[in-house]
Amino acid sequence: MNMAAALLLALLSIALLVGALALAIVLARWARAGAAARRARVVAPVRPVLLAALAEEDPPRRNALLHTLVTLDSRAWRALEPTVADLLGKLRGEAHTLLRDLVDGSGGVARARANTRRLGAVRRARSAELLGSLEDPRVTGDLVRLLADRDPEVRQVAARALGRCGDPVGAAPLLEALVGGAVPARVVAQALLRLAPPAQPALVDALRHDDELVRAVAVETLGLTSAVTASRAIEGALGRDGSVEVRIRAARSLGRVGLPSSLPSLLAATSGDQPTALRIVSARALGDLGHPGAVERLVDLLNDPVHRVAANASRSLTALGDRGVAALEAAAGDGDGGPATAHVREALARWRLAEAVRRDSAVTSRLGVGA
Amino acid sequence: MSTHQPARANLRSSTPSVDPDEVEARSLTVVVADDDDDIRDLVVFKLTQAGFTVHAVGDGREALDAIRDLRPAVAVLDVMMPGLSGVDVARAVRGDVLLAQVRVILLTARAQEGDVQSGFAVGADDYVIKPFSPRELVSRVNAVLARART
C-alpha cells in the first residue's frame, strides 16, 4: 500500500467514525424524544386526577382521588412520579402532605430508600432529592449515610436534601461533613439555615469542635438565624477561640443577633491589641448592633491608623441614630482635613443620600405611583 | 369552570370598556402567569374551584398582554419568567393608570426573597413564597380583593 492509499484509508476511517457518532447521537435523541412522548401519553389522563386531588378541599373526595392515584399500574406511576417529585419541592401544607402520602402509598419511599444503595450515582442522587422533599424524619438516616457517598455530587444533593428534610438530627452530621471537605461549606451552611432554629443546640455544641471550619460555619449560621439564646456562646467564641477566622464570624454574628448585652464583647474586639481583620469587622458589627453605647468608641476609631477600621466606624455611627449622626457632624466640623475627616464626610454623604431615597420612596408609595 | 382562554391581542387598555356587566365579570377574573406547567395548572385548578374565572399564560410578555386585555381583578405573577419577570410586569401594571384597579400578587422562590422588596417597591399588593400552599394562595387572592373593596 502506497502513501496516498494509506492516507485515503485513514480519511475514510475518520469519516466513517464521525458518521457513526452522528448517527448514534441522532438515534439517542430520537429514542429520548420517543420516551418523552410515550410518558406524556401515559401521564395525560392521570395528571388532571393529581391536580384535582391537590386542589380538592373535601376530605372524602380527596381520599377517593388519592386512592385512584395509589392504585395506578406501575407504568402509569413511573410516568407520573417525576411530576409528583417536582411538585413536592414546590408545595407545602395539605398539598404537600397529600403528595407525601401518595409517594408513600405507592411504595415510592421504600423504592427511593433502596435506590440510595444502588450503583448508579444519578439514581442515588435522584433518590436523595425525592427523600429530602418528603420532609419525613424516617429518611434522615438514609440521607446522613449519603453524606459519605463516594460521589461528590451525591454528597451535595444529600446535604441539600437534609436541609429540606427539616429534621434537626441532621445538623451534627452536616457539620461533620465539613471535615476533610466532603461537602462544600456553602452547601452545608445553606442546609443548616433551613434546619435552624431547632438545630441551634447542635450549632452551639459545634463551637467546641476541633475543626476550625466547623466552628466557623456554626458561628456564622447562629448569627444568620438570629440565635438570641446562643449569644453567650457566640461571645465566648469571639473572646476565646484560637482561630481569627472564627472570631471574625462571631463578631459579625453578634451584630446580626443584635443583643445589647453583646456590646462589651464587641467593644473589646475593636481594641488596638486585637488582630486587624477582627477590628475591621467588629467596627462594622457595632453599627449592626445599633447600641448608642458604642458612639464614644466609634468616634475614637475615626482616627484609627487602619483605613478600613476608620471607614467602618464612620459608617456604623450613621446606624446609631441621632446620637451617632450628631457625633459624625461634630467630627466633620472639628476635622483637620486629614483621612478621618474624609471618612466622616463620606459617611455623612452616604447617609444623607439614603435618607433622601427613603423620603422619595415614602412619597412615591403614598401616591401609589410605580418607580 | 376556568376559561383557559388566549389573550385577546387586539384589545388594549387604551380602549377601556364602560359596560357595567363587563366590570362585574372582570371583578372575578384572575390572570395567572407561571412558566412551570404543573404549578400554573394547579393554581388555575384551585382558583377555578374557588369560583374565579382564570386566564393562564406562560411568560411575562403574555401576562402583560392578558392583563391589558382583560383588566382582571387580580394578577398572580411568578417572579422568574422568560421575557418579562413578574416584577417587570408589576411595574408596567402600576405605570398604567387604566390598570390601577388590578391587584398584583407575586409568586417567588424562597431563594429570591430579595425580589419581594423589589416587588413591593414597584407596587405589588402581596407575595407568596414557594414552596406554597394552594389553599393559602386562594386566601391571599381573596384578601387582596377584600382590601381593595374597603
Short mmCIF file of C-alpha atoms in Angstrom, two decimals:
data_model
loop_
_atom_site.label_atom_id
_atom_site.label_comp_id
_atom_site.label_asym_id
_atom_site.label_seq_id
_atom_site.Cartn_x
_atom_site.Cartn_y
_atom_site.Cartn_z
CA MET A 1 0.00 0.00 0.00
CA ASN A 2 1.45 3.32 -1.02
CA MET A 3 1.31 6.57 0.98
CA ALA A 4 -1.69 8.02 -0.89
CA ALA A 5 -3.77 4.89 -0.37
CA ALA A 6 -2.92 4.84 3.34
CA LEU A 7 -3.98 8.49 3.67
CA LEU A 8 -7.23 7.80 1.83
CA LEU A 9 -7.96 4.85 4.08
CA ALA A 10 -7.29 6.94 7.18
CA LEU A 11 -9.60 9.73 5.97
CA LEU A 12 -12.28 7.18 5.13
CA SER A 13 -11.99 5.65 8.60
CA ILE A 14 -12.32 9.07 10.24
CA ALA A 15 -15.35 9.91 8.07
CA LEU A 16 -16.95 6.58 8.99
CA LEU A 17 -16.28 7.18 12.67
CA VAL A 18 -17.77 10.70 12.56
CA GLY A 19 -20.77 9.39 10.64
CA ALA A 20 -21.33 6.60 13.17
CA LEU A 21 -21.06 9.08 16.03
CA ALA A 22 -23.56 11.45 14.41
CA LEU A 23 -25.94 8.54 13.80
CA ALA A 24 -25.61 7.44 17.42
CA ILE A 25 -26.43 10.98 18.63
CA VAL A 26 -29.45 11.23 16.33
CA LEU A 27 -30.69 7.79 17.43
CA ALA A 28 -30.22 8.65 21.11
CA ARG A 29 -32.17 11.89 20.70
CA TRP A 30 -34.88 10.09 18.77
CA ALA A 31 -35.16 7.44 21.47
CA ARG A 32 -35.28 10.10 24.20
CA ALA A 33 -37.97 12.09 22.37
CA GLY A 34 -39.92 8.88 21.86
CA ALA A 35 -39.70 8.02 25.54
CA ALA A 36 -40.83 11.54 26.50
CA ALA A 37 -43.77 11.33 24.11
CA ARG A 38 -44.76 7.90 25.48
CA ARG A 39 -44.51 9.25 29.03
CA ALA A 40 -46.64 12.29 28.10
CA ARG A 41 -49.29 9.97 26.61
CA VAL A 42 -49.40 7.87 29.78
CA VAL A 43 -49.41 10.92 32.08
CA ALA A 44 -52.10 12.85 30.16
CA PRO A 45 -55.13 11.04 31.64
CA VAL A 46 -53.75 10.83 35.22
CA ARG A 47 -52.29 14.34 35.61
CA PRO A 48 -55.73 16.01 35.92
CA VAL A 49 -56.57 13.48 38.66
CA LEU A 50 -53.42 14.52 40.53
CA LEU A 51 -54.21 18.24 40.18
CA ALA A 52 -57.82 17.63 41.23
CA ALA A 53 -56.63 15.76 44.32
CA LEU A 54 -54.25 18.60 45.22
CA ALA A 55 -56.99 21.20 44.78
CA GLU A 56 -59.77 19.23 46.48
CA GLU A 57 -60.95 20.64 49.83
CA ASP A 58 -63.44 17.90 50.71
CA PRO A 59 -61.60 15.07 52.58
CA PRO A 60 -63.72 12.11 51.32
CA ARG A 61 -63.45 13.26 47.71
CA ARG A 62 -59.71 13.93 48.15
CA ASN A 63 -59.19 10.44 49.61
CA ALA A 64 -61.09 8.90 46.70
CA LEU A 65 -58.82 10.68 44.22
CA LEU A 66 -55.76 9.69 46.27
CA HIS A 67 -56.92 6.06 46.17
CA THR A 68 -57.20 6.26 42.37
CA LEU A 69 -53.62 7.51 42.18
CA VAL A 70 -52.21 4.99 44.65
CA THR A 71 -53.74 2.11 42.70
CA LEU A 72 -52.30 3.21 39.35
CA ASP A 73 -50.44 0.47 37.49
CA SER A 74 -46.66 0.62 37.72
CA ARG A 75 -46.24 2.02 34.18
CA ALA A 76 -48.57 4.96 34.86
CA TRP A 77 -46.98 5.58 38.25
CA ARG A 78 -43.45 5.60 36.80
CA ALA A 79 -44.61 8.18 34.26
CA LEU A 80 -46.30 10.35 36.90
CA GLU A 81 -43.59 10.09 39.55
CA PRO A 82 -41.31 12.87 38.16
CA THR A 83 -44.25 15.31 38.26
CA VAL A 84 -45.02 14.30 41.84
CA ALA A 85 -41.35 14.64 42.85
CA ASP A 86 -41.16 18.07 41.21
CA LEU A 87 -44.32 19.32 42.94
CA LEU A 88 -43.16 18.00 46.32
CA GLY A 89 -40.42 20.63 46.40
CA LYS A 90 -42.76 23.47 45.40
CA LEU A 91 -45.80 22.93 47.59
CA ARG A 92 -46.48 22.86 51.31
CA GLY A 93 -49.45 22.43 53.61
CA GLU A 94 -52.16 19.91 52.76
CA ALA A 95 -51.00 19.63 49.16
CA HIS A 96 -47.53 18.56 50.32
CA THR A 97 -48.98 16.06 52.79
CA LEU A 98 -51.11 14.55 50.04
CA LEU A 99 -48.09 14.17 47.74
CA ARG A 100 -46.11 12.56 50.55
CA ASP A 101 -48.95 10.12 51.27
CA LEU A 102 -49.13 9.37 47.57
CA VAL A 103 -45.41 8.57 47.31
CA ASP A 104 -45.58 6.51 50.49
CA GLY A 105 -48.77 4.67 49.50
CA SER A 106 -47.42 3.74 46.08
CA GLY A 107 -44.23 2.32 47.57
CA GLY A 108 -42.15 5.26 46.33
CA VAL A 109 -40.46 5.88 49.69
CA ALA A 110 -39.31 2.27 50.06
CA ARG A 111 -38.08 2.29 46.44
CA ALA A 112 -36.17 5.56 46.91
CA ARG A 113 -34.56 4.28 50.14
CA ALA A 114 -33.48 1.12 48.35
CA ASN A 115 -32.16 3.19 45.43
CA THR A 116 -29.83 5.13 47.75
CA ARG A 117 -27.73 1.91 47.80
CA ARG A 118 -27.72 1.35 44.01
CA LEU A 119 -24.58 1.55 41.88
CA GLY A 120 -25.60 4.47 39.66
CA ALA A 121 -24.74 7.88 41.12
CA VAL A 122 -27.60 9.58 39.23
CA ARG A 123 -30.10 7.16 40.73
CA ARG A 124 -28.71 7.70 44.25
CA ALA A 125 -28.81 11.49 43.81
CA ARG A 126 -32.36 11.42 42.43
CA SER A 127 -33.49 9.29 45.35
CA ALA A 128 -31.85 11.67 47.83
CA GLU A 129 -33.63 14.58 46.17
CA LEU A 130 -37.00 12.84 46.49
CA LEU A 131 -36.39 11.73 50.08
CA GLY A 132 -35.44 15.27 51.12
CA SER A 133 -38.59 16.72 49.58
CA LEU A 134 -40.73 14.35 51.64
CA GLU A 135 -39.77 16.26 54.84
CA ASP A 136 -40.04 12.96 56.68
CA PRO A 137 -37.66 12.23 59.62
CA ARG A 138 -37.86 8.50 58.82
CA VAL A 139 -35.42 9.06 55.95
CA THR A 140 -32.86 11.20 57.84
CA GLY A 141 -30.61 8.16 58.37
CA ASP A 142 -30.54 7.37 54.63
CA LEU A 143 -29.55 10.94 53.81
CA VAL A 144 -26.88 11.06 56.54
CA ARG A 145 -25.36 7.88 55.07
CA LEU A 146 -25.22 9.56 51.63
CA LEU A 147 -23.11 12.41 53.11
CA ALA A 148 -20.26 9.87 52.97
CA ASP A 149 -21.12 8.72 49.41
CA ARG A 150 -18.17 8.05 47.08
CA ASP A 151 -19.59 10.55 44.55
CA PRO A 152 -19.17 14.27 45.47
CA GLU A 153 -22.35 15.29 43.59
CA VAL A 154 -24.40 12.75 45.56
CA ARG A 155 -22.94 14.10 48.82
CA GLN A 156 -24.02 17.63 47.89
CA VAL A 157 -27.52 16.53 46.91
CA ALA A 158 -27.80 14.63 50.20
CA ALA A 159 -26.70 17.73 52.17
CA ARG A 160 -29.30 19.92 50.46
CA ALA A 161 -31.90 17.19 50.96
CA LEU A 162 -31.10 17.05 54.68
CA GLY A 163 -31.78 20.79 54.87
CA ARG A 164 -35.14 20.40 53.14
CA CYS A 165 -35.96 17.35 55.27
CA GLY A 166 -36.16 19.70 58.28
CA ASP A 167 -35.04 17.17 60.89
CA PRO A 168 -32.60 18.90 63.33
CA VAL A 169 -30.94 15.49 63.88
CA GLY A 170 -29.27 16.15 60.50
CA ALA A 171 -27.38 19.22 61.79
CA ALA A 172 -24.47 17.44 63.54
CA PRO A 173 -23.74 15.08 60.60
CA LEU A 174 -23.90 18.05 58.22
CA LEU A 175 -21.29 19.90 60.27
CA GLU A 176 -19.17 16.76 60.43
CA ALA A 177 -19.30 16.56 56.62
CA LEU A 178 -17.23 19.76 56.53
CA VAL A 179 -14.20 17.90 57.89
CA GLY A 180 -11.91 16.98 55.04
CA GLY A 181 -14.08 18.88 52.55
CA ALA A 182 -16.59 16.06 51.98
CA VAL A 183 -19.25 18.70 51.28
CA PRO A 184 -18.53 22.37 50.43
CA ALA A 185 -19.06 24.83 53.29
CA ARG A 186 -21.55 26.90 51.24
CA VAL A 187 -23.83 23.87 50.73
CA VAL A 188 -23.64 22.85 54.39
CA ALA A 189 -24.38 26.41 55.57
CA GLN A 190 -27.46 26.68 53.35
CA ALA A 191 -28.76 23.33 54.62
CA LEU A 192 -28.15 24.38 58.23
CA LEU A 193 -30.04 27.64 57.68
CA ARG A 194 -33.09 25.57 56.73
CA LEU A 195 -32.76 23.45 59.87
CA ALA A 196 -32.41 26.31 62.36
CA PRO A 197 -33.67 27.29 64.93
CA PRO A 198 -34.29 23.68 66.13
CA ALA A 199 -30.71 22.91 65.10
CA GLN A 200 -29.23 25.69 67.25
CA PRO A 201 -28.17 23.37 70.14
CA ALA A 202 -26.12 21.31 67.65
CA LEU A 203 -24.58 24.51 66.30
CA VAL A 204 -23.63 25.65 69.82
CA ASP A 205 -22.04 22.23 70.51
CA ALA A 206 -20.07 22.60 67.27
CA LEU A 207 -18.37 25.74 68.65
CA ARG A 208 -16.18 23.30 70.67
CA HIS A 209 -15.31 21.17 67.61
CA ASP A 210 -11.62 20.57 66.83
CA ASP A 211 -12.01 21.64 63.21
CA GLU A 212 -11.77 25.39 62.56
CA LEU A 213 -14.10 25.28 59.54
CA VAL A 214 -16.82 23.52 61.55
CA ARG A 215 -16.65 26.19 64.26
CA ALA A 216 -16.65 28.99 61.66
CA VAL A 217 -19.71 27.67 59.80
CA ALA A 218 -21.54 27.00 63.09
CA VAL A 219 -20.98 30.51 64.47
CA GLU A 220 -21.89 32.16 61.16
CA THR A 221 -25.13 30.12 60.94
CA LEU A 222 -26.04 31.07 64.50
CA GLY A 223 -25.78 34.74 63.53
CA LEU A 224 -27.74 34.31 60.32
CA THR A 225 -30.56 32.61 62.24
CA SER A 226 -30.62 35.31 64.95
CA ALA A 227 -29.84 32.78 67.67
CA VAL A 228 -30.57 35.00 70.69
CA THR A 229 -30.26 32.10 73.15
CA ALA A 230 -26.79 31.34 71.80
CA SER A 231 -25.42 34.88 72.25
CA ARG A 232 -23.29 33.89 75.29
CA ALA A 233 -21.72 31.03 73.32
CA ILE A 234 -21.02 33.36 70.39
CA GLU A 235 -19.46 35.92 72.75
CA GLY A 236 -17.27 33.09 74.09
CA ALA A 237 -16.14 32.27 70.55
CA LEU A 238 -15.35 35.94 69.90
CA GLY A 239 -13.28 36.26 73.05
CA ARG A 240 -11.54 32.88 73.31
CA ASP A 241 -11.46 30.94 70.03
CA GLY A 242 -7.96 30.17 68.79
CA SER A 243 -8.86 30.98 65.18
CA VAL A 244 -9.08 34.60 63.98
CA GLU A 245 -11.47 33.46 61.22
CA VAL A 246 -13.90 32.05 63.80
CA ARG A 247 -13.62 35.20 65.92
CA ILE A 248 -14.35 37.40 62.87
CA ARG A 249 -17.50 35.41 62.11
CA ALA A 250 -18.50 35.55 65.77
CA ALA A 251 -18.23 39.37 65.74
CA ARG A 252 -20.37 39.55 62.60
CA SER A 253 -22.92 37.19 64.17
CA LEU A 254 -23.21 39.24 67.36
CA GLY A 255 -24.01 42.29 65.24
CA ARG A 256 -26.72 40.34 63.42
CA VAL A 257 -28.24 38.87 66.59
CA GLY A 258 -28.37 42.42 67.98
CA LEU A 259 -28.49 41.86 71.75
CA PRO A 260 -27.41 44.92 73.83
CA SER A 261 -25.56 42.57 76.21
CA SER A 262 -23.05 41.84 73.41
CA LEU A 263 -21.78 45.44 73.43
CA PRO A 264 -18.80 44.90 75.83
CA SER A 265 -17.53 41.90 73.82
CA LEU A 266 -17.65 43.82 70.55
CA LEU A 267 -16.05 46.93 72.09
CA ALA A 268 -13.20 44.76 73.39
CA ALA A 269 -12.73 43.25 69.92
CA THR A 270 -12.03 46.71 68.46
CA SER A 271 -9.13 47.45 70.81
CA GLY A 272 -5.69 48.09 69.33
CA ASP A 273 -4.13 44.81 70.54
CA GLN A 274 -6.60 42.68 68.58
CA PRO A 275 -5.96 41.31 65.05
CA THR A 276 -6.59 43.97 62.40
CA ALA A 277 -9.13 41.88 60.44
CA LEU A 278 -11.15 41.34 63.62
CA ARG A 279 -11.10 45.06 64.48
CA ILE A 280 -12.38 45.93 60.97
CA VAL A 281 -15.34 43.55 61.22
CA SER A 282 -16.09 44.49 64.83
CA ALA A 283 -16.25 48.20 63.97
CA ARG A 284 -18.92 47.31 61.40
CA ALA A 285 -20.73 44.91 63.75
CA LEU A 286 -21.13 47.72 66.31
CA GLY A 287 -23.24 49.53 63.71
CA ASP A 288 -25.34 46.41 63.09
CA LEU A 289 -25.82 46.04 66.84
CA GLY A 290 -27.18 49.59 66.93
CA HIS A 291 -26.41 50.26 70.60
CA PRO A 292 -25.85 54.01 71.33
CA GLY A 293 -23.29 52.99 73.97
CA ALA A 294 -20.87 52.39 71.09
CA VAL A 295 -20.80 56.05 69.98
CA GLU A 296 -17.80 57.09 72.07
CA ARG A 297 -15.64 54.16 70.99
CA LEU A 298 -16.60 54.58 67.33
CA VAL A 299 -15.69 58.28 67.46
CA ASP A 300 -12.25 57.24 68.80
CA LEU A 301 -11.91 54.78 65.91
CA LEU A 302 -12.45 57.55 63.34
CA ASN A 303 -8.76 58.39 63.83
CA ASP A 304 -7.61 54.78 63.68
CA PRO A 305 -4.48 54.34 61.56
CA VAL A 306 -6.10 51.37 59.78
CA HIS A 307 -8.12 52.86 56.94
CA ARG A 308 -10.90 50.22 56.97
CA VAL A 309 -11.39 50.37 60.74
CA ALA A 310 -11.95 54.15 60.49
CA ALA A 311 -14.20 53.83 57.44
CA ASN A 312 -16.37 51.16 59.11
CA ALA A 313 -16.54 53.20 62.33
CA SER A 314 -17.88 56.21 60.43
CA ARG A 315 -20.48 54.07 58.62
CA SER A 316 -21.52 52.43 61.86
CA LEU A 317 -22.10 55.82 63.51
CA THR A 318 -24.78 56.60 60.92
CA ALA A 319 -26.57 53.42 62.01
CA LEU A 320 -26.75 54.54 65.63
CA GLY A 321 -29.48 57.12 65.16
CA ASP A 322 -29.42 60.80 66.07
CA ARG A 323 -26.56 60.45 68.59
CA GLY A 324 -24.33 58.77 66.04
CA VAL A 325 -25.11 61.26 63.27
CA ALA A 326 -24.61 64.20 65.68
CA ALA A 327 -21.22 62.77 66.65
CA LEU A 328 -20.26 62.45 62.99
CA GLU A 329 -21.36 66.02 62.22
CA ALA A 330 -19.33 67.29 65.17
CA ALA A 331 -16.31 65.32 63.93
CA ALA A 332 -16.76 66.78 60.44
CA GLY A 333 -16.75 70.28 61.92
CA ASP A 334 -13.69 69.63 64.10
CA GLY A 335 -11.80 67.82 61.38
CA ASP A 336 -8.38 68.91 60.23
CA GLY A 337 -8.94 67.77 56.65
CA GLY A 338 -6.99 64.55 57.23
CA PRO A 339 -8.09 60.95 56.46
CA ALA A 340 -10.51 60.88 59.40
CA THR A 341 -12.37 63.93 58.08
CA ALA A 342 -12.64 62.26 54.67
CA HIS A 343 -14.22 59.14 56.21
CA VAL A 344 -16.64 61.25 58.20
CA ARG A 345 -17.73 63.31 55.20
CA GLU A 346 -18.13 60.21 53.05
CA ALA A 347 -20.30 58.51 55.69
CA LEU A 348 -22.45 61.62 56.13
CA ALA A 349 -22.89 61.96 52.36
CA ARG A 350 -23.97 58.30 52.10
CA TRP A 351 -26.38 58.72 55.00
CA ARG A 352 -27.94 61.89 53.53
CA LEU A 353 -28.35 60.16 50.15
CA ALA A 354 -30.01 57.14 51.77
CA GLU A 355 -32.33 59.44 53.72
CA ALA A 356 -33.31 61.28 50.52
CA VAL A 357 -34.04 57.98 48.75
CA ARG A 358 -36.09 56.78 51.71
CA ARG A 359 -38.12 60.02 51.74
CA ASP A 360 -38.73 59.78 47.96
CA SER A 361 -39.83 56.15 48.30
CA ALA A 362 -42.26 57.08 51.06
CA VAL A 363 -43.78 59.84 48.91
CA THR A 364 -43.98 57.50 45.87
CA SER A 365 -45.63 54.83 47.97
CA ARG A 366 -48.22 57.26 49.38
CA LEU A 367 -49.07 58.48 45.85
CA GLY A 368 -49.36 54.86 44.64
CA VAL A 369 -47.06 55.53 41.69
CA GLY A 370 -44.66 52.84 40.45
CA ALA A 371 -40.97 53.55 40.46
CA MET B 1 -65.04 26.50 35.42
CA SER B 2 -61.91 28.03 34.04
CA THR B 3 -61.94 29.93 30.79
CA HIS B 4 -58.41 28.98 29.97
CA GLN B 5 -58.63 31.37 27.05
CA PRO B 6 -55.99 33.00 24.84
CA ALA B 7 -55.39 36.71 25.29
CA ARG B 8 -57.41 38.97 23.02
CA ALA B 9 -54.45 40.59 21.38
CA ASN B 10 -56.36 43.40 19.70
CA LEU B 11 -57.79 44.82 22.88
CA ARG B 12 -55.57 47.19 24.82
CA SER B 13 -56.02 49.17 27.99
CA SER B 14 -56.14 52.28 25.84
CA THR B 15 -59.67 51.27 24.86
CA PRO B 16 -61.35 50.71 28.23
CA SER B 17 -64.87 49.35 28.32
CA VAL B 18 -67.56 51.03 30.39
CA ASP B 19 -70.11 48.21 30.17
CA PRO B 20 -71.23 47.58 33.81
CA ASP B 21 -71.77 43.85 33.14
CA GLU B 22 -68.19 43.53 31.98
CA VAL B 23 -66.98 45.34 35.08
CA GLU B 24 -68.84 42.78 37.26
CA ALA B 25 -67.42 39.80 35.36
CA ARG B 26 -63.96 41.31 35.44
CA SER B 27 -64.07 41.58 39.22
CA LEU B 28 -63.80 37.78 39.38
CA THR B 29 -61.15 37.33 36.75
CA VAL B 30 -57.63 36.31 37.71
CA VAL B 31 -54.63 36.20 35.39
CA VAL B 32 -52.08 33.55 36.40
CA ALA B 33 -48.59 33.73 34.88
CA ASP B 34 -46.03 30.99 35.53
CA ASP B 35 -43.70 29.17 33.16
CA ASP B 36 -43.92 26.00 35.31
CA ASP B 37 -46.78 23.99 33.73
CA ASP B 38 -47.52 21.94 36.85
CA ILE B 39 -47.68 24.91 39.21
CA ARG B 40 -49.64 27.03 36.73
CA ASP B 41 -52.22 24.30 36.12
CA LEU B 42 -52.58 23.62 39.83
CA VAL B 43 -53.14 27.32 40.61
CA VAL B 44 -55.67 27.55 37.77
CA PHE B 45 -57.45 24.45 39.09
CA LYS B 46 -57.58 25.79 42.64
CA LEU B 47 -58.73 29.31 41.73
CA THR B 48 -61.32 27.96 39.31
CA GLN B 49 -62.63 25.71 42.05
CA ALA B 50 -62.86 28.80 44.28
CA GLY B 51 -65.15 30.44 41.70
CA PHE B 52 -62.79 32.68 39.77
CA THR B 53 -62.53 32.94 36.01
CA VAL B 54 -58.89 32.19 35.39
CA HIS B 55 -56.73 33.07 32.43
CA ALA B 56 -53.34 31.33 32.40
CA VAL B 57 -50.21 32.31 30.49
CA GLY B 58 -46.62 31.03 30.45
CA ASP B 59 -44.45 34.16 30.24
CA GLY B 60 -44.26 37.78 31.31
CA ARG B 61 -44.98 39.32 27.91
CA GLU B 62 -48.18 37.27 27.51
CA ALA B 63 -49.11 38.15 31.10
CA LEU B 64 -48.89 41.88 30.39
CA ASP B 65 -50.95 41.48 27.20
CA ALA B 66 -53.58 39.47 29.08
CA ILE B 67 -53.75 42.00 31.92
CA ARG B 68 -54.17 44.87 29.46
CA ASP B 69 -56.83 42.99 27.51
CA LEU B 70 -58.82 41.52 30.37
CA ARG B 71 -58.13 44.02 33.16
CA PRO B 72 -58.54 41.28 35.80
CA ALA B 73 -59.26 41.80 39.47
CA VAL B 74 -56.01 40.05 40.40
CA ALA B 75 -52.82 39.03 38.60
CA VAL B 76 -50.76 36.21 40.15
CA LEU B 77 -47.26 36.53 38.70
CA ASP B 78 -44.28 34.25 39.10
CA VAL B 79 -41.17 36.39 39.60
CA MET B 80 -38.87 34.28 37.41
CA MET B 81 -40.40 34.07 33.94
CA PRO B 82 -38.98 34.21 30.42
CA GLY B 83 -39.39 37.52 28.65
CA LEU B 84 -40.52 39.92 31.36
CA SER B 85 -40.14 38.97 35.02
CA GLY B 86 -43.07 39.19 37.41
CA VAL B 87 -41.54 42.36 38.89
CA ASP B 88 -41.27 43.91 35.40
CA VAL B 89 -44.92 43.11 34.73
CA ALA B 90 -45.96 44.54 38.11
CA ARG B 91 -44.02 47.72 37.32
CA ALA B 92 -45.75 48.05 33.95
CA VAL B 93 -49.16 47.48 35.53
CA ARG B 94 -48.55 50.13 38.16
CA GLY B 95 -47.32 52.53 35.49
CA ASP B 96 -50.63 52.30 33.59
CA VAL B 97 -53.39 54.35 35.20
CA LEU B 98 -56.03 52.28 33.41
CA LEU B 99 -54.85 49.22 35.32
CA ALA B 100 -54.94 50.90 38.73
CA GLN B 101 -57.65 48.51 39.96
CA VAL B 102 -55.63 45.36 39.18
CA ARG B 103 -54.22 43.77 42.36
CA VAL B 104 -50.85 42.08 41.92
CA ILE B 105 -49.61 39.04 43.86
CA LEU B 106 -46.05 37.85 43.27
CA LEU B 107 -45.09 34.19 43.49
CA THR B 108 -41.42 33.81 44.36
CA ALA B 109 -38.97 31.10 45.39
CA ARG B 110 -37.51 31.27 48.89
CA ALA B 111 -34.06 31.95 47.44
CA GLN B 112 -35.37 35.09 45.74
CA GLU B 113 -36.67 36.83 48.83
CA GLY B 114 -34.82 39.97 47.73
CA ASP B 115 -37.32 40.08 44.88
CA VAL B 116 -40.08 40.60 47.42
CA GLN B 117 -38.64 44.00 48.29
CA SER B 118 -38.36 44.90 44.60
CA GLY B 119 -41.94 43.72 44.12
CA PHE B 120 -43.30 45.92 46.89
CA ALA B 121 -41.19 48.82 45.66
CA VAL B 122 -42.94 48.70 42.28
CA GLY B 123 -46.38 48.37 43.86
CA ALA B 124 -47.19 44.66 44.25
CA ASP B 125 -50.01 44.12 46.75
CA ASP B 126 -48.84 40.83 48.23
CA TYR B 127 -46.45 37.94 47.68
CA VAL B 128 -46.44 34.19 48.23
CA ILE B 129 -43.19 32.32 48.74
CA LYS B 130 -42.58 28.88 47.20
CA PRO B 131 -42.97 26.25 48.48
CA PHE B 132 -46.53 27.46 48.93
CA SER B 133 -49.90 26.10 49.96
CA PRO B 134 -52.50 26.31 47.16
CA ARG B 135 -55.15 26.96 49.80
CA GLU B 136 -53.14 29.88 51.20
CA LEU B 137 -52.77 31.34 47.71
CA VAL B 138 -56.56 31.41 47.30
CA SER B 139 -56.83 33.09 50.72
CA ARG B 140 -54.31 35.73 49.63
CA VAL B 141 -56.27 36.40 46.43
CA ASN B 142 -59.46 36.81 48.49
CA ALA B 143 -57.63 39.02 50.98
CA VAL B 144 -56.30 41.47 48.38
CA LEU B 145 -59.78 41.65 46.84
CA ALA B 146 -61.29 42.33 50.27
CA ARG B 147 -58.70 45.06 50.90
CA ALA B 148 -59.49 46.59 47.51
CA ARG B 149 -63.18 46.81 48.39
CA THR B 150 -62.61 48.63 51.69
#
